[in-house]
């Protein structure tokens, strides 16, 4: 080896030299592998929140709403600047020479085929949300339900264009960049540097061995809490929509009791998926999700206003490109109600989900180059978002414009919009039943993959912790979702959003620091591989 190669290798070896082993601080009792103190502090805080929310629901709701109001008043700009920065960071890494680095080393091979890989990305990352908001979000922007983007006049052609563009903005490049940067950091430091697959490992270039102490404990605890609230928000949305759909089809009241019962049943199904493992659980269900989602999408496209939907694809693309910068502005917004109620909520939701989805993406992305990883994680979701939201959104908007069914009267309940739309199409009961089944499978997949990720964090980076621990976290996810629904009462949707925004703020700081740490790690790796002449 030349002197240059030796020096580069020495720098990298010294940078990442550690005696720490994954799970060495774990408490092994009752056959469990619980990291001390991350598991215990996280569990105690979350259980305390559940109990207090159930015992004092109004106090819980008021507290979350007050935290939400304070966050929006003082830190709305912070969410926007942070997500904009993360997007530009990901684009810069993707087009730079750093994109040649392969996750897992130069000889690593992908563990999953491209189709299964993409299927799992969507099932874990956005499934419930896309179904919940697919028709409702574009229609809400068009009809001025909770404000309109950029204060455009409702029920106008311009409102329709912005409805599509703003929806894709919320589900496009910016949010997936948040997922991508956490996923890339975890995959790189775990597969290329041999560190445990846990959030703290992404900060090794900055903190060194201090990540095994309280700085690292705090990072992981914040990640667990943010993930639990982000997951609980989605599970709460899913329970609301499934209960509403069942009520719409069979006349069963969509009460709080029915929503809680659904959470119990679906959490039980998630436990079965946990027991079946990655291939028999998450992978299988993810592939089923993609097939069912494609069937529902194709049905709405063919049975709906096909020509208008087809034209809408181009409108969505042009509108997204035209309005992305104005929608990303945080100064002197005239549409503050809409901006806070939608954009800031979404950015906080994506950030709170990023430890969960990021770690899950990392788990399934070994063997991909960084450029391939970022290209797929950023670009493919934008294409899918355009197709999905245009198909469902244009169909709902056309029913409003033509005075068909119940939608022209406005949105009464967000979870009901999808079923009110399907009611005016052929085979409404079959289509609505398919939507409910798809929703439940998405629900199960999110809960299973969420428990997988949280368990890894609270087991000190161990990915082979006992199944019982994953079951514990699956149950706790359901309890948090139930607590938020109980605490919110009739305003449960707002309470779910408040919990997400409150938990997303502190992790936004972690996200930004992670970008810097990842850049340092990638530069170190690039210098080493360049010296060895092993980059393609």
Short mmCIF file of C-alpha atoms in Angstrom, two decimals:
data_model
loop_
_atom_site.label_atom_id
_atom_site.label_comp_id
_atom_site.label_asym_id
_atom_site.label_seq_id
_atom_site.Cartn_x
_atom_site.Cartn_y
_atom_site.Cartn_z
CA UNK A 1 0.00 0.00 0.00
CA UNK A 2 1.31 3.47 -0.89
CA UNK A 3 1.93 6.15 1.72
CA UNK A 4 -1.17 8.04 0.61
CA UNK A 5 -3.34 4.90 0.93
CA UNK A 6 -1.91 4.11 4.35
CA UNK A 7 -2.52 7.63 5.63
CA UNK A 8 -6.11 7.63 4.36
CA UNK A 9 -6.80 4.24 5.88
CA UNK A 10 -5.26 5.26 9.18
CA UNK A 11 -7.41 8.38 9.39
CA UNK A 12 -10.57 6.41 8.80
CA UNK A 13 -9.62 3.62 11.17
CA UNK A 14 -8.81 6.07 13.95
CA UNK A 15 -12.02 8.05 13.33
CA UNK A 16 -14.19 5.00 13.84
CA UNK A 17 -12.15 2.96 16.28
CA UNK A 18 -14.40 1.97 19.18
CA UNK A 19 -14.59 -0.88 21.64
CA UNK A 20 -18.36 -0.58 21.95
CA UNK A 21 -20.44 -3.57 20.93
CA UNK A 22 -24.13 -3.39 20.08
CA UNK A 23 -26.20 -4.22 23.13
CA UNK A 24 -23.34 -4.24 25.65
CA UNK A 25 -25.31 -1.96 28.02
CA UNK A 26 -28.46 -4.05 27.74
CA UNK A 27 -30.27 -5.46 30.74
CA UNK A 28 -30.96 -9.13 30.09
CA UNK A 29 -33.93 -10.28 32.12
CA UNK A 30 -36.99 -12.41 31.43
CA UNK A 31 -35.40 -13.26 28.09
CA UNK A 32 -35.43 -9.59 26.98
CA UNK A 33 -32.62 -7.30 25.71
CA UNK A 34 -33.39 -3.82 27.05
CA UNK A 35 -30.90 -1.00 26.64
CA UNK A 36 -30.16 0.84 29.86
CA UNK A 37 -31.31 3.60 30.10
CA UNK A 38 -32.97 4.22 26.67
CA UNK A 39 -35.55 1.44 26.92
CA UNK A 40 -36.63 2.28 30.45
CA UNK A 41 -36.79 6.06 30.15
CA UNK A 42 -38.62 5.89 26.81
CA UNK A 43 -41.11 3.32 28.08
CA UNK A 44 -41.75 5.19 31.35
CA UNK A 45 -42.30 8.54 29.60
CA UNK A 46 -44.66 7.07 27.02
CA UNK A 47 -46.62 4.97 29.52
CA UNK A 48 -46.94 8.04 31.77
CA UNK A 49 -48.32 10.03 28.84
CA UNK A 50 -50.84 7.27 28.05
CA UNK A 51 -52.03 7.04 31.66
CA UNK A 52 -52.29 10.81 32.15
CA UNK A 53 -54.15 11.18 28.83
CA UNK A 54 -56.65 8.51 29.79
CA UNK A 55 -57.12 9.82 33.35
CA UNK A 56 -57.09 13.53 32.49
CA UNK A 57 -58.09 13.72 28.80
CA UNK A 58 -59.02 17.41 28.79
CA UNK A 59 -55.79 18.45 30.49
CA UNK A 60 -53.85 16.35 28.00
CA UNK A 61 -55.64 17.93 25.06
CA UNK A 62 -55.18 21.45 26.40
CA UNK A 63 -51.49 20.83 27.03
CA UNK A 64 -50.87 19.50 23.53
CA UNK A 65 -52.82 22.32 21.92
CA UNK A 66 -50.91 24.92 23.96
CA UNK A 67 -47.59 23.35 22.93
CA UNK A 68 -48.73 23.31 19.32
CA UNK A 69 -49.72 27.00 19.44
CA UNK A 70 -46.39 27.99 21.02
CA UNK A 71 -44.43 25.97 18.46
CA UNK A 72 -46.30 27.47 15.52
CA UNK A 73 -45.92 31.00 16.85
CA UNK A 74 -42.18 30.86 17.43
CA UNK A 75 -40.76 28.04 15.30
CA UNK A 76 -42.79 27.74 12.08
CA UNK A 77 -39.81 29.25 10.23
CA UNK A 78 -37.48 26.65 11.73
CA UNK A 79 -39.40 23.71 10.27
CA UNK A 80 -39.37 25.27 6.81
CA UNK A 81 -35.70 26.28 6.80
CA UNK A 82 -34.67 22.88 8.15
CA UNK A 83 -36.58 20.88 5.53
CA UNK A 84 -35.37 23.14 2.70
CA UNK A 85 -31.79 22.69 3.84
CA UNK A 86 -32.14 18.91 4.06
CA UNK A 87 -33.51 18.75 0.51
CA UNK A 88 -30.61 20.74 -0.93
CA UNK A 89 -28.16 18.65 1.09
CA UNK A 90 -29.54 15.40 -0.37
CA UNK A 91 -29.48 16.75 -3.94
CA UNK A 92 -25.89 17.93 -3.49
CA UNK A 93 -24.74 14.55 -2.18
CA UNK A 94 -26.56 12.68 -4.95
CA UNK A 95 -24.89 14.57 -7.80
CA UNK A 96 -21.48 14.77 -6.13
CA UNK A 97 -18.77 12.09 -6.31
CA UNK A 98 -19.97 10.93 -2.87
CA UNK A 99 -22.87 9.29 -4.70
CA UNK A 100 -20.52 6.55 -5.91
CA UNK A 101 -20.09 5.13 -2.40
CA UNK A 102 -21.91 1.82 -1.97
CA UNK A 103 -23.78 1.09 1.26
CA UNK A 104 -22.15 -1.96 2.82
CA UNK A 105 -18.85 -1.70 0.94
CA UNK A 106 -17.71 -2.04 -2.65
CA UNK A 107 -18.73 -5.71 -2.90
CA UNK A 108 -22.12 -5.46 -1.17
CA UNK A 109 -25.17 -6.77 -3.05
CA UNK A 110 -28.80 -5.66 -2.57
CA UNK A 111 -30.80 -7.96 -0.30
CA UNK A 112 -34.15 -7.17 -1.96
CA UNK A 113 -35.22 -6.76 -5.57
CA UNK A 114 -36.13 -3.30 -6.81
CA UNK A 115 -39.89 -3.95 -6.78
CA UNK A 116 -39.94 -5.29 -3.19
CA UNK A 117 -37.59 -2.51 -2.06
CA UNK A 118 -39.86 0.22 -3.44
CA UNK A 119 -42.97 -1.54 -2.08
CA UNK A 120 -41.54 -1.58 1.44
CA UNK A 121 -40.53 2.09 1.16
CA UNK A 122 -44.10 3.11 0.52
CA UNK A 123 -45.82 0.75 2.90
CA UNK A 124 -43.73 1.97 5.81
CA UNK A 125 -43.48 5.61 4.79
CA UNK A 126 -46.73 7.00 3.44
CA UNK A 127 -49.39 4.34 2.93
CA UNK A 128 -51.97 5.38 5.52
CA UNK A 129 -51.47 9.07 4.86
CA UNK A 130 -51.91 8.77 1.09
CA UNK A 131 -55.15 6.87 1.54
CA UNK A 132 -56.41 9.25 4.22
CA UNK A 133 -55.64 12.44 2.29
CA UNK A 134 -55.72 11.17 -1.32
CA UNK A 135 -59.08 12.76 -2.18
CA UNK A 136 -59.52 15.02 0.85
CA UNK A 137 -56.40 17.18 0.61
CA UNK A 138 -56.79 18.49 -2.97
CA UNK A 139 -60.52 18.98 -2.37
CA UNK A 140 -59.85 20.87 0.88
CA UNK A 141 -57.52 23.31 -0.88
CA UNK A 142 -59.95 23.77 -3.76
CA UNK A 143 -62.98 24.46 -1.54
CA UNK A 144 -61.27 26.53 1.19
CA UNK A 145 -61.66 23.98 3.99
CA UNK A 146 -59.13 25.35 6.45
CA UNK A 147 -57.80 28.03 4.11
CA UNK A 148 -56.33 27.94 0.60
CA UNK A 149 -52.65 27.84 -0.38
CA UNK A 150 -51.24 31.32 -1.03
CA UNK A 151 -54.73 32.71 -0.39
CA UNK A 152 -55.92 31.78 -3.87
CA UNK A 153 -59.64 32.31 -4.45
CA UNK A 154 -61.52 29.06 -3.82
CA UNK A 155 -63.50 27.19 -6.48
CA UNK A 156 -61.55 28.76 -9.35
CA UNK A 157 -59.33 27.19 -12.04
CA UNK A 158 -56.30 28.68 -10.24
CA UNK A 159 -57.47 27.07 -6.99
CA UNK A 160 -57.63 23.70 -8.75
CA UNK A 161 -54.09 24.11 -10.10
CA UNK A 162 -52.75 25.09 -6.70
CA UNK A 163 -54.70 22.30 -5.00
CA UNK A 164 -52.77 19.74 -7.04
CA UNK A 165 -49.42 21.55 -6.84
CA UNK A 166 -49.58 22.16 -3.09
CA UNK A 167 -50.58 18.56 -2.40
CA UNK A 168 -47.64 17.19 -4.39
CA UNK A 169 -45.43 19.74 -2.61
CA UNK A 170 -46.43 18.20 0.73
CA UNK A 171 -45.75 14.64 -0.48
CA UNK A 172 -42.86 15.20 -2.85
CA UNK A 173 -39.14 15.94 -2.72
CA UNK A 174 -38.96 17.87 0.55
CA UNK A 175 -40.50 15.30 2.90
CA UNK A 176 -38.75 12.35 1.32
CA UNK A 177 -35.43 14.17 1.69
CA UNK A 178 -36.06 14.12 5.44
CA UNK A 179 -36.50 10.34 5.31
CA UNK A 180 -33.55 9.94 2.98
CA UNK A 181 -30.97 11.78 5.07
CA UNK A 182 -31.73 9.78 8.23
CA UNK A 183 -31.90 6.52 6.27
CA UNK A 184 -28.63 7.24 4.50
CA UNK A 185 -26.84 8.19 7.72
CA UNK A 186 -27.97 5.03 9.50
CA UNK A 187 -27.17 2.76 6.57
CA UNK A 188 -23.73 4.29 6.04
CA UNK A 189 -22.55 4.27 9.65
CA UNK A 190 -23.94 0.79 10.24
CA UNK A 191 -23.05 -1.04 7.02
CA UNK A 192 -19.86 0.81 6.11
CA UNK A 193 -18.46 1.63 9.54
CA UNK A 194 -19.74 -1.27 11.62
CA UNK A 195 -21.58 0.84 14.19
CA UNK A 196 -24.87 -0.32 15.76
CA UNK A 197 -28.02 0.40 13.75
CA UNK A 198 -29.34 3.12 16.03
CA UNK A 199 -29.78 6.88 15.67
CA UNK A 200 -26.84 7.79 17.91
CA UNK A 201 -24.39 6.08 15.53
CA UNK A 202 -24.99 8.82 12.94
CA UNK A 203 -23.28 11.29 15.29
CA UNK A 204 -20.00 9.42 15.78
CA UNK A 205 -17.92 11.82 13.63
CA UNK A 206 -18.96 14.67 15.95
CA UNK A 207 -19.24 13.03 19.37
CA UNK A 208 -16.90 10.07 19.08
CA UNK A 209 -17.26 7.59 21.96
CA UNK A 210 -19.49 10.05 23.77
CA UNK A 211 -22.39 8.67 21.71
CA UNK A 212 -22.33 5.66 24.06
CA UNK A 213 -23.01 8.00 27.00
CA UNK A 214 -25.76 10.49 27.82
CA UNK A 215 -25.50 12.54 24.59
CA UNK A 216 -26.27 9.34 22.67
CA UNK A 217 -28.95 8.24 25.16
CA UNK A 218 -30.72 11.59 24.73
CA UNK A 219 -30.62 11.34 20.92
CA UNK A 220 -32.14 7.85 20.98
CA UNK A 221 -34.80 8.79 23.53
CA UNK A 222 -35.85 11.77 21.39
CA UNK A 223 -35.97 9.46 18.38
CA UNK A 224 -38.20 6.95 20.18
CA UNK A 225 -40.64 9.60 21.42
CA UNK A 226 -40.83 11.35 18.04
CA UNK A 227 -41.37 8.02 16.31
CA UNK A 228 -44.09 6.91 18.71
CA UNK A 229 -46.05 10.13 18.24
CA UNK A 230 -45.57 10.13 14.48
CA UNK A 231 -46.75 6.54 14.27
CA UNK A 232 -49.63 7.15 16.66
CA UNK A 233 -50.81 10.03 14.47
CA UNK A 234 -50.94 7.79 11.41
CA UNK A 235 -52.55 4.94 13.33
CA UNK A 236 -55.12 7.36 14.72
CA UNK A 237 -55.88 8.61 11.20
CA UNK A 238 -56.15 5.03 10.00
CA UNK A 239 -58.53 4.04 12.79
CA UNK A 240 -60.71 7.09 12.13
CA UNK A 241 -60.94 6.40 8.41
CA UNK A 242 -61.49 2.64 8.75
CA UNK A 243 -64.26 3.22 11.32
CA UNK A 244 -65.82 5.88 9.09
CA UNK A 245 -65.69 3.54 6.10
CA UNK A 246 -67.30 0.68 8.00
CA UNK A 247 -69.98 3.08 9.22
CA UNK A 248 -70.54 4.31 5.68
CA UNK A 249 -70.92 0.77 4.33
CA UNK A 250 -72.73 -1.01 7.13
CA UNK A 251 -74.36 1.71 9.22
CA UNK A 252 -72.25 1.01 12.32
CA UNK A 253 -71.64 4.24 14.21
CA UNK A 254 -68.09 5.55 13.76
CA UNK A 255 -67.76 6.24 17.47
CA UNK A 256 -64.68 6.52 19.64
CA UNK A 257 -65.43 2.98 20.85
CA UNK A 258 -65.35 1.57 17.34
CA UNK A 259 -62.09 3.40 16.61
CA UNK A 260 -60.49 2.03 19.76
CA UNK A 261 -61.74 -1.46 18.90
CA UNK A 262 -60.13 -1.16 15.48
CA UNK A 263 -56.84 -0.15 17.08
CA UNK A 264 -57.01 -3.26 19.29
CA UNK A 265 -57.82 -5.58 16.38
CA UNK A 266 -55.22 -4.15 14.02
CA UNK A 267 -52.55 -4.04 16.73
CA UNK A 268 -53.28 -7.74 17.20
CA UNK A 269 -52.75 -8.34 13.48
CA UNK A 270 -49.51 -6.35 13.70
CA UNK A 271 -48.33 -8.66 16.48
CA UNK A 272 -48.95 -11.66 14.23
CA UNK A 273 -46.92 -9.93 11.52
CA UNK A 274 -44.14 -9.27 14.04
CA UNK A 275 -44.01 -12.95 14.95
CA UNK A 276 -43.78 -13.96 11.27
CA UNK A 277 -40.60 -11.90 10.80
CA UNK A 278 -39.37 -9.66 7.98
CA UNK A 279 -40.03 -11.94 4.99
CA UNK A 280 -43.26 -13.49 6.25
CA UNK A 281 -44.55 -10.23 7.71
CA UNK A 282 -43.48 -6.80 6.46
CA UNK A 283 -42.20 -7.90 3.03
CA UNK A 284 -45.28 -10.02 2.28
CA UNK A 285 -47.72 -7.36 3.47
CA UNK A 286 -45.85 -4.63 1.58
CA UNK A 287 -46.20 -6.53 -1.68
CA UNK A 288 -49.90 -7.09 -0.95
CA UNK A 289 -50.22 -3.36 -0.25
CA UNK A 290 -48.78 -2.44 -3.62
CA UNK A 291 -51.14 -4.79 -5.48
CA UNK A 292 -54.24 -3.54 -3.62
CA UNK A 293 -53.20 0.10 -3.99
CA UNK A 294 -52.59 -0.37 -7.72
CA UNK A 295 -56.04 -1.98 -8.11
CA UNK A 296 -57.78 0.87 -6.28
CA UNK A 297 -55.82 3.48 -8.22
CA UNK A 298 -56.61 1.82 -11.56
CA UNK A 299 -60.30 1.57 -10.68
CA UNK A 300 -60.59 5.28 -9.80
CA UNK A 301 -58.63 6.26 -12.92
CA UNK A 302 -60.85 4.21 -15.24
CA UNK A 303 -64.21 4.75 -13.49
CA UNK A 304 -63.55 8.41 -12.73
CA UNK A 305 -63.15 11.38 -15.09
CA UNK A 306 -60.28 9.72 -16.96
CA UNK A 307 -59.62 12.54 -19.45
CA UNK A 308 -59.57 15.17 -16.69
CA UNK A 309 -57.30 13.00 -14.57
CA UNK A 310 -54.91 12.54 -17.49
CA UNK A 311 -54.77 16.31 -18.04
CA UNK A 312 -54.34 16.74 -14.29
CA UNK A 313 -51.00 14.90 -14.34
CA UNK A 314 -49.44 17.68 -16.40
CA UNK A 315 -51.16 20.34 -14.31
CA UNK A 316 -49.78 18.83 -11.10
CA UNK A 317 -46.22 18.70 -12.46
CA UNK A 318 -46.26 22.29 -13.76
CA UNK A 319 -48.01 23.63 -10.66
CA UNK A 320 -45.56 21.87 -8.34
CA UNK A 321 -42.60 23.34 -10.20
CA UNK A 322 -44.22 26.80 -10.37
CA UNK A 323 -45.29 27.09 -6.74
CA UNK A 324 -42.65 25.07 -4.85
CA UNK A 325 -40.59 28.17 -4.01
CA UNK A 326 -43.53 30.38 -2.91
CA UNK A 327 -44.88 27.51 -0.83
CA UNK A 328 -41.44 27.10 0.78
CA UNK A 329 -41.31 30.76 1.85
CA UNK A 330 -41.73 31.39 5.59
CA UNK A 331 -41.76 35.22 5.59
CA UNK A 332 -44.96 37.27 5.95
CA UNK A 333 -47.33 34.58 4.78
CA UNK A 334 -50.84 35.85 4.04
CA UNK A 335 -52.18 32.30 4.27
CA UNK A 336 -51.11 31.70 7.89
CA UNK A 337 -54.13 29.48 8.76
CA UNK A 338 -53.49 27.18 5.82
CA UNK A 339 -49.70 27.36 6.21
CA UNK A 340 -49.79 26.34 9.89
CA UNK A 341 -52.59 23.83 9.57
CA UNK A 342 -51.11 22.00 6.62
CA UNK A 343 -47.48 22.71 5.71
CA UNK A 344 -46.03 23.01 9.21
CA UNK A 345 -48.06 20.03 10.41
CA UNK A 346 -46.78 17.98 7.48
CA UNK A 347 -43.14 18.97 8.00
CA UNK A 348 -43.39 18.10 11.70
CA UNK A 349 -45.12 14.80 10.83
CA UNK A 350 -42.42 13.82 8.34
CA UNK A 351 -39.67 14.78 10.78
CA UNK A 352 -41.26 12.81 13.63
CA UNK A 353 -41.51 9.80 11.30
CA UNK A 354 -37.93 10.13 10.06
CA UNK A 355 -36.24 7.99 12.75
CA UNK A 356 -38.74 5.20 12.07
CA UNK A 357 -38.85 5.36 8.26
CA UNK A 358 -35.19 6.30 8.00
CA UNK A 359 -34.06 3.30 10.01
CA UNK A 360 -36.45 1.02 8.16
CA UNK A 361 -35.16 2.28 4.80
CA UNK A 362 -31.62 1.72 6.04
CA UNK A 363 -32.44 -1.87 7.05
CA UNK A 364 -33.60 -2.72 3.51
CA UNK A 365 -31.09 -0.69 1.45
CA UNK A 366 -27.78 -2.47 1.90
CA UNK A 367 -25.95 -2.91 -1.39
CA UNK A 368 -27.30 0.23 -3.08
CA UNK A 369 -25.00 3.06 -4.09
CA UNK A 370 -25.72 6.39 -2.41
CA UNK A 371 -26.71 7.88 -5.78
CA UNK A 372 -29.13 5.02 -6.45
CA UNK A 373 -30.47 5.25 -2.91
CA UNK A 374 -31.15 8.99 -3.09
CA UNK A 375 -32.51 8.86 -6.64
CA UNK A 376 -35.08 6.19 -5.82
CA UNK A 377 -36.01 7.57 -2.39
CA UNK A 378 -36.46 11.10 -3.76
CA UNK A 379 -37.74 10.74 -7.32
CA UNK A 380 -39.98 7.67 -7.27
CA UNK A 381 -42.22 9.01 -4.46
CA UNK A 382 -42.77 12.26 -6.40
CA UNK A 383 -43.95 10.30 -9.44
CA UNK A 384 -46.25 8.16 -7.30
CA UNK A 385 -47.58 11.22 -5.43
CA UNK A 386 -48.41 12.96 -8.71
CA UNK A 387 -50.26 9.91 -10.03
CA UNK A 388 -52.07 9.10 -6.78
CA UNK A 389 -53.16 12.54 -5.63
CA UNK A 390 -54.08 13.68 -9.12
CA UNK A 391 -56.24 10.62 -9.70
CA UNK A 392 -58.12 10.88 -6.41
CA UNK A 393 -58.01 14.68 -6.15
CA UNK A 394 -59.29 15.43 -9.65
CA UNK A 395 -62.07 12.85 -9.21
CA UNK A 396 -63.23 14.52 -5.98
CA UNK A 397 -62.91 18.04 -7.41
CA UNK A 398 -64.87 17.10 -10.54
CA UNK A 399 -67.71 15.79 -8.36
CA UNK A 400 -67.72 19.12 -6.53
CA UNK A 401 -67.77 21.09 -9.79
CA UNK A 402 -70.56 18.96 -11.28
CA UNK A 403 -72.68 18.89 -8.11
CA UNK A 404 -72.51 15.10 -7.82
CA UNK A 405 -73.21 13.35 -4.52
CA UNK A 406 -72.37 14.77 -1.09
CA UNK A 407 -68.99 16.39 -1.76
CA UNK A 408 -70.40 19.65 -3.23
CA UNK A 409 -71.80 20.38 0.25
CA UNK A 410 -68.24 20.54 1.54
CA UNK A 411 -66.07 18.44 3.84
CA UNK A 412 -67.87 17.38 6.99
CA UNK A 413 -65.29 14.81 8.11
CA UNK A 414 -61.93 14.30 6.42
CA UNK A 415 -61.98 10.48 6.82
CA UNK A 416 -65.35 10.39 5.03
CA UNK A 417 -64.27 12.12 1.80
CA UNK A 418 -62.81 9.00 0.16
CA UNK A 419 -65.99 6.99 0.71
CA UNK A 420 -68.28 9.83 -0.35
CA UNK A 421 -66.28 10.02 -3.56
CA UNK A 422 -66.41 6.27 -4.20
CA UNK A 423 -70.16 6.28 -3.52
CA UNK A 424 -70.75 8.08 -6.84
CA UNK A 425 -68.73 5.61 -8.88
CA UNK A 426 -69.51 2.08 -10.16
CA UNK A 427 -69.40 -0.76 -7.61
CA UNK A 428 -69.21 1.59 -4.60
CA UNK A 429 -69.39 -1.16 -1.98
CA UNK A 430 -66.67 -3.22 -3.60
CA UNK A 431 -64.41 -0.18 -4.05
CA UNK A 432 -65.00 1.04 -0.49
CA UNK A 433 -64.38 -2.44 0.91
CA UNK A 434 -61.11 -2.61 -1.02
CA UNK A 435 -60.12 0.77 0.44
CA UNK A 436 -60.85 -0.43 3.98
CA UNK A 437 -58.84 -3.63 3.48
CA UNK A 438 -55.95 -1.62 2.02
CA UNK A 439 -56.10 0.78 4.93
CA UNK A 440 -55.96 -2.06 7.45
CA UNK A 441 -53.01 -3.73 5.72
CA UNK A 442 -51.16 -0.39 5.63
CA UNK A 443 -52.01 -0.03 9.31
CA UNK A 444 -50.54 -3.42 10.14
CA UNK A 445 -47.40 -2.83 8.08
CA UNK A 446 -46.72 0.55 9.70
CA UNK A 447 -47.20 -0.84 13.20
CA UNK A 448 -44.98 -3.86 12.51
CA UNK A 449 -42.16 -1.89 10.88
CA UNK A 450 -42.44 0.79 13.57
CA UNK A 451 -42.04 -1.73 16.36
CA UNK A 452 -39.07 -3.24 14.50
CA UNK A 453 -37.32 0.11 14.40
CA UNK A 454 -38.13 1.26 17.93
CA UNK A 455 -37.02 -2.09 19.26
CA UNK A 456 -33.65 -1.73 17.54
CA UNK A 457 -33.15 1.72 19.10
CA UNK A 458 -34.15 0.55 22.58
CA UNK A 459 -32.05 -2.60 22.32
CA UNK A 460 -28.79 -0.71 21.83
CA UNK A 461 -28.70 -1.27 18.07
CA UNK A 462 -29.37 -5.00 18.26
CA UNK A 463 -31.48 -6.14 15.29
CA UNK A 464 -32.03 -9.61 16.69
CA UNK A 465 -33.70 -8.68 19.98
CA UNK A 466 -36.44 -11.03 21.24
CA UNK A 467 -39.79 -10.91 19.46
CA UNK A 468 -41.48 -10.14 22.78
CA UNK A 469 -39.86 -6.70 22.81
CA UNK A 470 -41.24 -5.85 19.38
CA UNK A 471 -44.65 -6.98 20.58
CA UNK A 472 -44.31 -4.63 23.56
CA UNK A 473 -43.67 -1.65 21.28
CA UNK A 474 -46.48 -2.63 18.90
CA UNK A 475 -48.86 -2.63 21.86
CA UNK A 476 -47.51 0.70 23.13
CA UNK A 477 -48.01 2.30 19.69
CA UNK A 478 -51.65 1.32 19.82
CA UNK A 479 -51.99 2.69 23.35
CA UNK A 480 -50.52 6.07 22.36
CA UNK A 481 -52.88 6.29 19.36
CA UNK A 482 -55.79 5.38 21.64
CA UNK A 483 -54.72 7.96 24.24
CA UNK A 484 -54.57 10.72 21.63
CA UNK A 485 -58.02 9.79 20.31
CA UNK A 486 -59.49 9.68 23.83
CA UNK A 487 -57.80 12.94 24.80
CA UNK A 488 -58.95 14.67 21.63
CA UNK A 489 -62.58 13.58 21.79
CA UNK A 490 -64.49 15.31 19.01
CA UNK A 491 -61.33 17.26 18.13
CA UNK A 492 -59.19 14.12 17.85
CA UNK A 493 -57.77 15.12 14.47
CA UNK A 494 -56.39 18.34 15.93
CA UNK A 495 -54.97 16.52 18.94
CA UNK A 496 -53.18 14.02 16.70
CA UNK A 497 -51.66 16.95 14.80
CA UNK A 498 -50.71 18.73 18.03
CA UNK A 499 -48.88 15.66 19.32
CA UNK A 500 -46.94 15.37 16.08
CA UNK A 501 -45.88 19.02 16.00
CA UNK A 502 -44.84 18.99 19.67
CA UNK A 503 -42.68 15.87 19.25
CA UNK A 504 -41.23 16.93 15.89
CA UNK A 505 -39.65 20.20 17.05
CA UNK A 506 -36.78 18.81 19.17
CA UNK A 507 -35.94 16.16 16.61
CA UNK A 508 -35.58 18.84 13.93
CA UNK A 509 -32.39 19.94 15.70
CA UNK A 510 -31.15 16.35 15.65
CA UNK A 511 -31.93 16.16 11.93
CA UNK A 512 -29.81 19.20 11.06
CA UNK A 513 -26.83 18.09 13.12
CA UNK A 514 -27.12 14.68 11.48
CA UNK A 515 -26.54 16.27 8.06
CA UNK A 516 -23.23 17.73 9.20
CA UNK A 517 -22.11 14.48 10.81
CA UNK A 518 -23.07 12.47 7.73
CA UNK A 519 -21.12 14.82 5.47
CA UNK A 520 -18.01 14.38 7.60
CA UNK A 521 -18.38 10.60 7.49
CA UNK A 522 -18.94 10.47 3.74
CA UNK A 523 -15.96 12.69 3.00
CA UNK A 524 -13.75 10.46 5.12
CA UNK A 525 -15.00 7.37 3.30
CA UNK A 526 -14.58 8.97 -0.11
CA UNK A 527 -10.95 9.86 0.60
CA UNK A 528 -10.24 6.30 1.67
CA UNK A 529 -11.92 4.66 -1.32
CA UNK A 530 -10.32 7.13 -3.75
CA UNK A 531 -6.89 6.31 -2.35
CA UNK A 532 -7.62 2.61 -2.88
CA UNK A 533 -8.97 3.19 -6.42
CA UNK A 534 -12.10 1.13 -5.77
CA UNK A 535 -14.75 3.71 -6.70
CA UNK A 536 -16.49 3.13 -10.05
#
